[in-house]
Rosetta silent file (secondary structure, phi, psi, omega in degrees, C-alpha in Angstrom):
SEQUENCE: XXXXXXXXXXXXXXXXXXXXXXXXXXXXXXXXXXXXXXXXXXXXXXXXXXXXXXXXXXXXXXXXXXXXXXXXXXXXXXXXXXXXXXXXXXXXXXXXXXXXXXXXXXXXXXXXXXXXXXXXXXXXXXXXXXXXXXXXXXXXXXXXXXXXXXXX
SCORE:     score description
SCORE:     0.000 S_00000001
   1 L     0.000  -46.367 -179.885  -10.776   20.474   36.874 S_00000001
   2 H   -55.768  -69.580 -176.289   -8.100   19.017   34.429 S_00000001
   3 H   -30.560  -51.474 -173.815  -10.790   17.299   32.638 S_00000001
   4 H   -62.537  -57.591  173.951  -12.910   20.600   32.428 S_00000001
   5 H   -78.629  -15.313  166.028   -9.593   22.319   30.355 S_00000001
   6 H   -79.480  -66.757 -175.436   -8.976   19.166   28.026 S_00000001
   7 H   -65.430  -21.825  178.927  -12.600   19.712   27.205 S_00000001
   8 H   -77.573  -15.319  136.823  -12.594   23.172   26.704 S_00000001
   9 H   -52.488  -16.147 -178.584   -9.146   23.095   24.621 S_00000001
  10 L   -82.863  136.908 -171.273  -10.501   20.343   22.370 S_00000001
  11 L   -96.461  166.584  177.336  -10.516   20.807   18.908 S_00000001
  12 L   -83.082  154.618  176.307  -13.909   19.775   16.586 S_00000001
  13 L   -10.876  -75.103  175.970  -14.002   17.936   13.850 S_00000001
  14 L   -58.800  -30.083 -168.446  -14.117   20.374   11.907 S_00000001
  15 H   -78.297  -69.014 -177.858  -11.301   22.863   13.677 S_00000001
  16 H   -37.966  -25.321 -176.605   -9.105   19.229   13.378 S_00000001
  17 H   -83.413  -52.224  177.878   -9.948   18.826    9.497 S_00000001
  18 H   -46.170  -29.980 -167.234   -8.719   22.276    9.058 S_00000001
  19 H   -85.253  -56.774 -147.284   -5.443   21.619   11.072 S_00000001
  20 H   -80.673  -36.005 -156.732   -4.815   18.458    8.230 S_00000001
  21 H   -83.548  -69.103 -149.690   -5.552   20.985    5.038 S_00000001
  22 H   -62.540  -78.982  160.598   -2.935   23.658    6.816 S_00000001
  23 L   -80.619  120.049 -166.889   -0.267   21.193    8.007 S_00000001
  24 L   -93.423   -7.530  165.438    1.211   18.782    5.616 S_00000001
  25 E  -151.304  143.643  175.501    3.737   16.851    8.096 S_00000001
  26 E  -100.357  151.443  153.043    3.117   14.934   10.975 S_00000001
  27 E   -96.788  115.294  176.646    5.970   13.262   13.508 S_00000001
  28 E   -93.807  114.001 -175.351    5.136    9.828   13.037 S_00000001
  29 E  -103.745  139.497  149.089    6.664    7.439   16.195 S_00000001
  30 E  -124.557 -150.301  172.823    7.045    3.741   16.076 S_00000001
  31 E  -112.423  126.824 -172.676    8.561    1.288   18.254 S_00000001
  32 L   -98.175  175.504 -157.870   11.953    0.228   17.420 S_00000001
  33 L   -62.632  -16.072  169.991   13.369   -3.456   18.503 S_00000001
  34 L   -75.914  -50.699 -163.815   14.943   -2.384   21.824 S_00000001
  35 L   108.087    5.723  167.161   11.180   -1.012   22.325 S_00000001
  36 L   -58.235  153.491  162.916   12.277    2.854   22.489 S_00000001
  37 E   -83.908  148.457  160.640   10.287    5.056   20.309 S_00000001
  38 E   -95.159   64.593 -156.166   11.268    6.147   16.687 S_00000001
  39 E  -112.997  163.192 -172.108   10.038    9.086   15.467 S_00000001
  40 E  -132.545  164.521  151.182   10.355   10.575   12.241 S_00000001
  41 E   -61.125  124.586  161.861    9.313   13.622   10.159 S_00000001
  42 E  -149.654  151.167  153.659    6.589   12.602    7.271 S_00000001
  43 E   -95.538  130.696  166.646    4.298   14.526    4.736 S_00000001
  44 L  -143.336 -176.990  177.100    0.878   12.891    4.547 S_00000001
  45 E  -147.202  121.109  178.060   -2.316   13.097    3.232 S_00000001
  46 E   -78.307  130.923  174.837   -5.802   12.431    5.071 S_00000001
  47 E  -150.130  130.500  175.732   -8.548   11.166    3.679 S_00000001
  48 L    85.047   -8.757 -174.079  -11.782    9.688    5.003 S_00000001
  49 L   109.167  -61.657 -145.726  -10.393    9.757    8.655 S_00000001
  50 E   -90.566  148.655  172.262   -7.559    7.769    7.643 S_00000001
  51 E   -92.499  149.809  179.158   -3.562    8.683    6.915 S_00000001
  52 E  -122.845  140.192  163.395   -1.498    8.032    4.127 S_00000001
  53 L  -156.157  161.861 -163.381    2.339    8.432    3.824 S_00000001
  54 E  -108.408  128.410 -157.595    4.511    7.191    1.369 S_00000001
  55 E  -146.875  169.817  176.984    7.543    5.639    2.236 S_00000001
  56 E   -89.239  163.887 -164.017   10.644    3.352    0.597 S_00000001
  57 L   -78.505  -42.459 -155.049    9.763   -0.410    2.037 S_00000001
  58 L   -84.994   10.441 -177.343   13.266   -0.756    3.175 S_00000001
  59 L   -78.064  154.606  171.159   13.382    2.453    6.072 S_00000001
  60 H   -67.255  -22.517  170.475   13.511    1.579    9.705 S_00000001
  61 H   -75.961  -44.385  147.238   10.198    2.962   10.450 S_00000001
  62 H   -21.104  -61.205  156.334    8.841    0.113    7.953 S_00000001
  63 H   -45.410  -48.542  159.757   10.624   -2.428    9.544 S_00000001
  64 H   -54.082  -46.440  136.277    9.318   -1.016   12.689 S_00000001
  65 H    -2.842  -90.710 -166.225    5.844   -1.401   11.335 S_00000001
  66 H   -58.929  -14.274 -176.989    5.715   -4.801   10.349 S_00000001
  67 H   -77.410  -44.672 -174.394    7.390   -5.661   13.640 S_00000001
  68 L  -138.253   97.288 -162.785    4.800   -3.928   15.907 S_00000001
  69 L   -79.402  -19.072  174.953    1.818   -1.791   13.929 S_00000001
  70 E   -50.724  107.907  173.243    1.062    0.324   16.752 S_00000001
  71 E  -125.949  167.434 -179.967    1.894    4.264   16.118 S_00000001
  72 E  -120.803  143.626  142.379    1.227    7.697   16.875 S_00000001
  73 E  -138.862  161.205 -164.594    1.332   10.725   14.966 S_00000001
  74 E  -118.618   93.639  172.246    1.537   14.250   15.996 S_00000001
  75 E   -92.821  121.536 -179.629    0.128   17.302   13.910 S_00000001
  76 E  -146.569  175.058 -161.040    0.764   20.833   15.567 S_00000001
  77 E  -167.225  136.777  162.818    0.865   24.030   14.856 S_00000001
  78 L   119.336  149.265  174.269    2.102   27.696   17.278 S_00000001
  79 L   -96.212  -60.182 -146.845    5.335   28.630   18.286 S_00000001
  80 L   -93.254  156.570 -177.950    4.505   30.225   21.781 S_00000001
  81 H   -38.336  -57.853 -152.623    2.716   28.120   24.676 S_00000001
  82 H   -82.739   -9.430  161.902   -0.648   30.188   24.153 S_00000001
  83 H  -110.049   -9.989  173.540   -0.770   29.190   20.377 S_00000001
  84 L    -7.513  110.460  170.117   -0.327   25.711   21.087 S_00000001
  85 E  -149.867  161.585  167.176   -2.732   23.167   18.869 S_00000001
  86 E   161.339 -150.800 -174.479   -2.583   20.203   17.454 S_00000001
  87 E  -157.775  134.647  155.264   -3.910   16.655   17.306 S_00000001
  88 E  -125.331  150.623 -164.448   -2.371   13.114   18.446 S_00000001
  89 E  -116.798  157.125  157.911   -3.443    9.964   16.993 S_00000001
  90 E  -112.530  151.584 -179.549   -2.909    6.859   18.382 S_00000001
  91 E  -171.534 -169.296  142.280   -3.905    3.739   15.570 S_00000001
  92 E  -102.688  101.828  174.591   -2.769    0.981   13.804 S_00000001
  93 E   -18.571  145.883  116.212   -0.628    0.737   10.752 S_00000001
  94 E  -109.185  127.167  178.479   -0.993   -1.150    7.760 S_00000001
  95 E   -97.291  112.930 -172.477    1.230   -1.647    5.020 S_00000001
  96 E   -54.809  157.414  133.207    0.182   -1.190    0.948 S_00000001
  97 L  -142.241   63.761  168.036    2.551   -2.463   -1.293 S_00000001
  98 L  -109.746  158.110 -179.603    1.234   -2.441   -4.393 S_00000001
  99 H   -59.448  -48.600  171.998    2.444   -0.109   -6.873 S_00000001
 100 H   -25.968  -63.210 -167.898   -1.413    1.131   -7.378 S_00000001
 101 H   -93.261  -16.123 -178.744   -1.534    2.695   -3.946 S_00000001
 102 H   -82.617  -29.085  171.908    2.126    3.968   -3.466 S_00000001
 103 H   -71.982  -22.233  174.396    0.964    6.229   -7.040 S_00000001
 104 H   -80.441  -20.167  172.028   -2.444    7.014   -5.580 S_00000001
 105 H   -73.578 -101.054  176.781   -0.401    8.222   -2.250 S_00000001
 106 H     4.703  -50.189 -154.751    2.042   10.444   -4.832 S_00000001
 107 H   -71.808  -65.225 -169.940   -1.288   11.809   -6.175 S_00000001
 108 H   -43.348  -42.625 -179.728   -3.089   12.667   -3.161 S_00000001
 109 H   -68.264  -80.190 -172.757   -0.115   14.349   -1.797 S_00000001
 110 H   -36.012  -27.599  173.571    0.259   16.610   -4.722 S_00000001
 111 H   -80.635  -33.740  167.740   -3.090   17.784   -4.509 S_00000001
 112 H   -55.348  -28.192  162.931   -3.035   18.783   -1.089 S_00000001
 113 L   -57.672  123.386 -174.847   -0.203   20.979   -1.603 S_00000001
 114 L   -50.951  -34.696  170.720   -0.454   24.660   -1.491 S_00000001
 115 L  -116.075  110.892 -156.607    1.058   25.173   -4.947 S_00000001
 116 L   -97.470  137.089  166.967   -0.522   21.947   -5.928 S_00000001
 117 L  -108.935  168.688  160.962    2.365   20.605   -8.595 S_00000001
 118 L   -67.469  169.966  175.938    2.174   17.043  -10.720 S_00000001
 119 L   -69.704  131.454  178.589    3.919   14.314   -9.044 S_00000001
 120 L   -88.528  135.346 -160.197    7.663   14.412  -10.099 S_00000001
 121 H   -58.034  -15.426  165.411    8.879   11.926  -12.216 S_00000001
 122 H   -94.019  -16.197 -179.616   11.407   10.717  -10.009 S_00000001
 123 H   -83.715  -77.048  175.815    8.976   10.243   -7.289 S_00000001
 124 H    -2.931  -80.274  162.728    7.445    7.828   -9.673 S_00000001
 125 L   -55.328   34.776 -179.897   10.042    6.055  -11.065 S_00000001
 126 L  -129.862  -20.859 -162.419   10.799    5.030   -7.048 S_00000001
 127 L   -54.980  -53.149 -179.577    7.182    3.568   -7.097 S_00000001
 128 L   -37.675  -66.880 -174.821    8.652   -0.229   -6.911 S_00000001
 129 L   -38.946  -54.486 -168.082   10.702    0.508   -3.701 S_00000001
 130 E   -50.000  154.922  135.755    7.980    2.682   -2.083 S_00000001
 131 E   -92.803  158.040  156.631    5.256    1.732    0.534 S_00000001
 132 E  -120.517  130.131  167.207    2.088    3.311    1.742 S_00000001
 133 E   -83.742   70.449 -157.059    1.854    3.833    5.418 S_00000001
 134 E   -86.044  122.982 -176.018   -1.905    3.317    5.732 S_00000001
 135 E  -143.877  131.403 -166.061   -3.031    4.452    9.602 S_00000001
 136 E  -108.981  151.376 -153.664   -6.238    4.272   10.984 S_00000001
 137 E  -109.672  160.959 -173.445   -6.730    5.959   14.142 S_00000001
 138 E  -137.314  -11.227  155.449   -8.606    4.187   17.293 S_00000001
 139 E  -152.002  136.215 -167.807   -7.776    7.249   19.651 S_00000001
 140 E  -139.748  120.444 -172.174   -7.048   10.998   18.817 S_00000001
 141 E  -111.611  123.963  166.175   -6.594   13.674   21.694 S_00000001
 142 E  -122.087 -156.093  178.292   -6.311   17.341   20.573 S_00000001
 143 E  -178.733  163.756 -173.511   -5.811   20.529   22.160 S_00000001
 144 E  -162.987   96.128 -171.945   -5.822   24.649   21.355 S_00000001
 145 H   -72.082  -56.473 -160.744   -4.000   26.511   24.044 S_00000001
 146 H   -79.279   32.096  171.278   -5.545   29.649   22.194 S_00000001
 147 H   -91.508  -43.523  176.948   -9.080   28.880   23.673 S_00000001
 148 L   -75.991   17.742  154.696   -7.825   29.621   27.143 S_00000001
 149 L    48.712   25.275  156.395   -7.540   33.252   25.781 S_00000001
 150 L   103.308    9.263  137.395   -4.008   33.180   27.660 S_00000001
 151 L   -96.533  113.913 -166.461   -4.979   31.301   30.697 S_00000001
 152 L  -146.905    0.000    0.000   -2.849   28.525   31.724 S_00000001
């Protein structure tokens, strides 16, 4: 029966690509050195399947990274039980750190953005510091509470 309401709550490809153009930050968790989770607040940008976020090298979720690459992130969207959606990925991390891809992150971002602006000049000039937070997902579970047309 459970099984039977995960599939019928699951979103498509397509419903999930839509959820990535509409929401622009994920909660990204990693594992910190006690083994606890970390999660943070990020802006990304999907492309291809895969996520990008941009990040300074030196944050504890970086650190967490190179320590353990396993992560999650969580995109959702609805206030009330019955609008509930969203998508969780499970993947692995990798980290760019060439300048190339933390400016191609910058870019990517900006375009995605509802009032799409240029990249600001301070986000640039940060580009040394910065990372990309490249994560490719190997299992993604979603859900849409407003399929069960208010039965739960």
């Amino acid at each position: 029966m459970a099984s039977d309401r995960r599939q019928q709550i699951r979103l498509s490809p397509d419903e999930q690509a839509a959820l990535f153009r509409e929401r622009k930050k994920a909660a990204l968790a990693t594992i910190d050195k006690d083994g606890f989770p970390h999660v943070v607040a990020m802006n990304y940008s999907a492309r291809d399947g895969v996520f990008y976020m941009p990040s300074y090298g030196k944050a504890q979720k970086v650190v967490n990274i190179r320590r353990n690459p396993k992560v999650a992130l969580m995109i959702e969207a609805g206030d009330e039980y019955a609008e509930l959606r969203g998508v969780m990925i499970q993947g692995r991390c990798e980290i760019l750190e060439d300048e190339g891809s933390v400016r191609a992150a910058f870019g990517a971002r900006a375009e995605t953005q509802v009032r799409s602006s240029p990249v600001q000049p301070g986000a640039l000039a940060s580009a040394p510091k910065r990372v990309v937070l490249k994560i490719v997902p190997e299992k993604v579970v979603s859900w849409d509470h407003r399929k069960l047309g208010g039965r739960y």
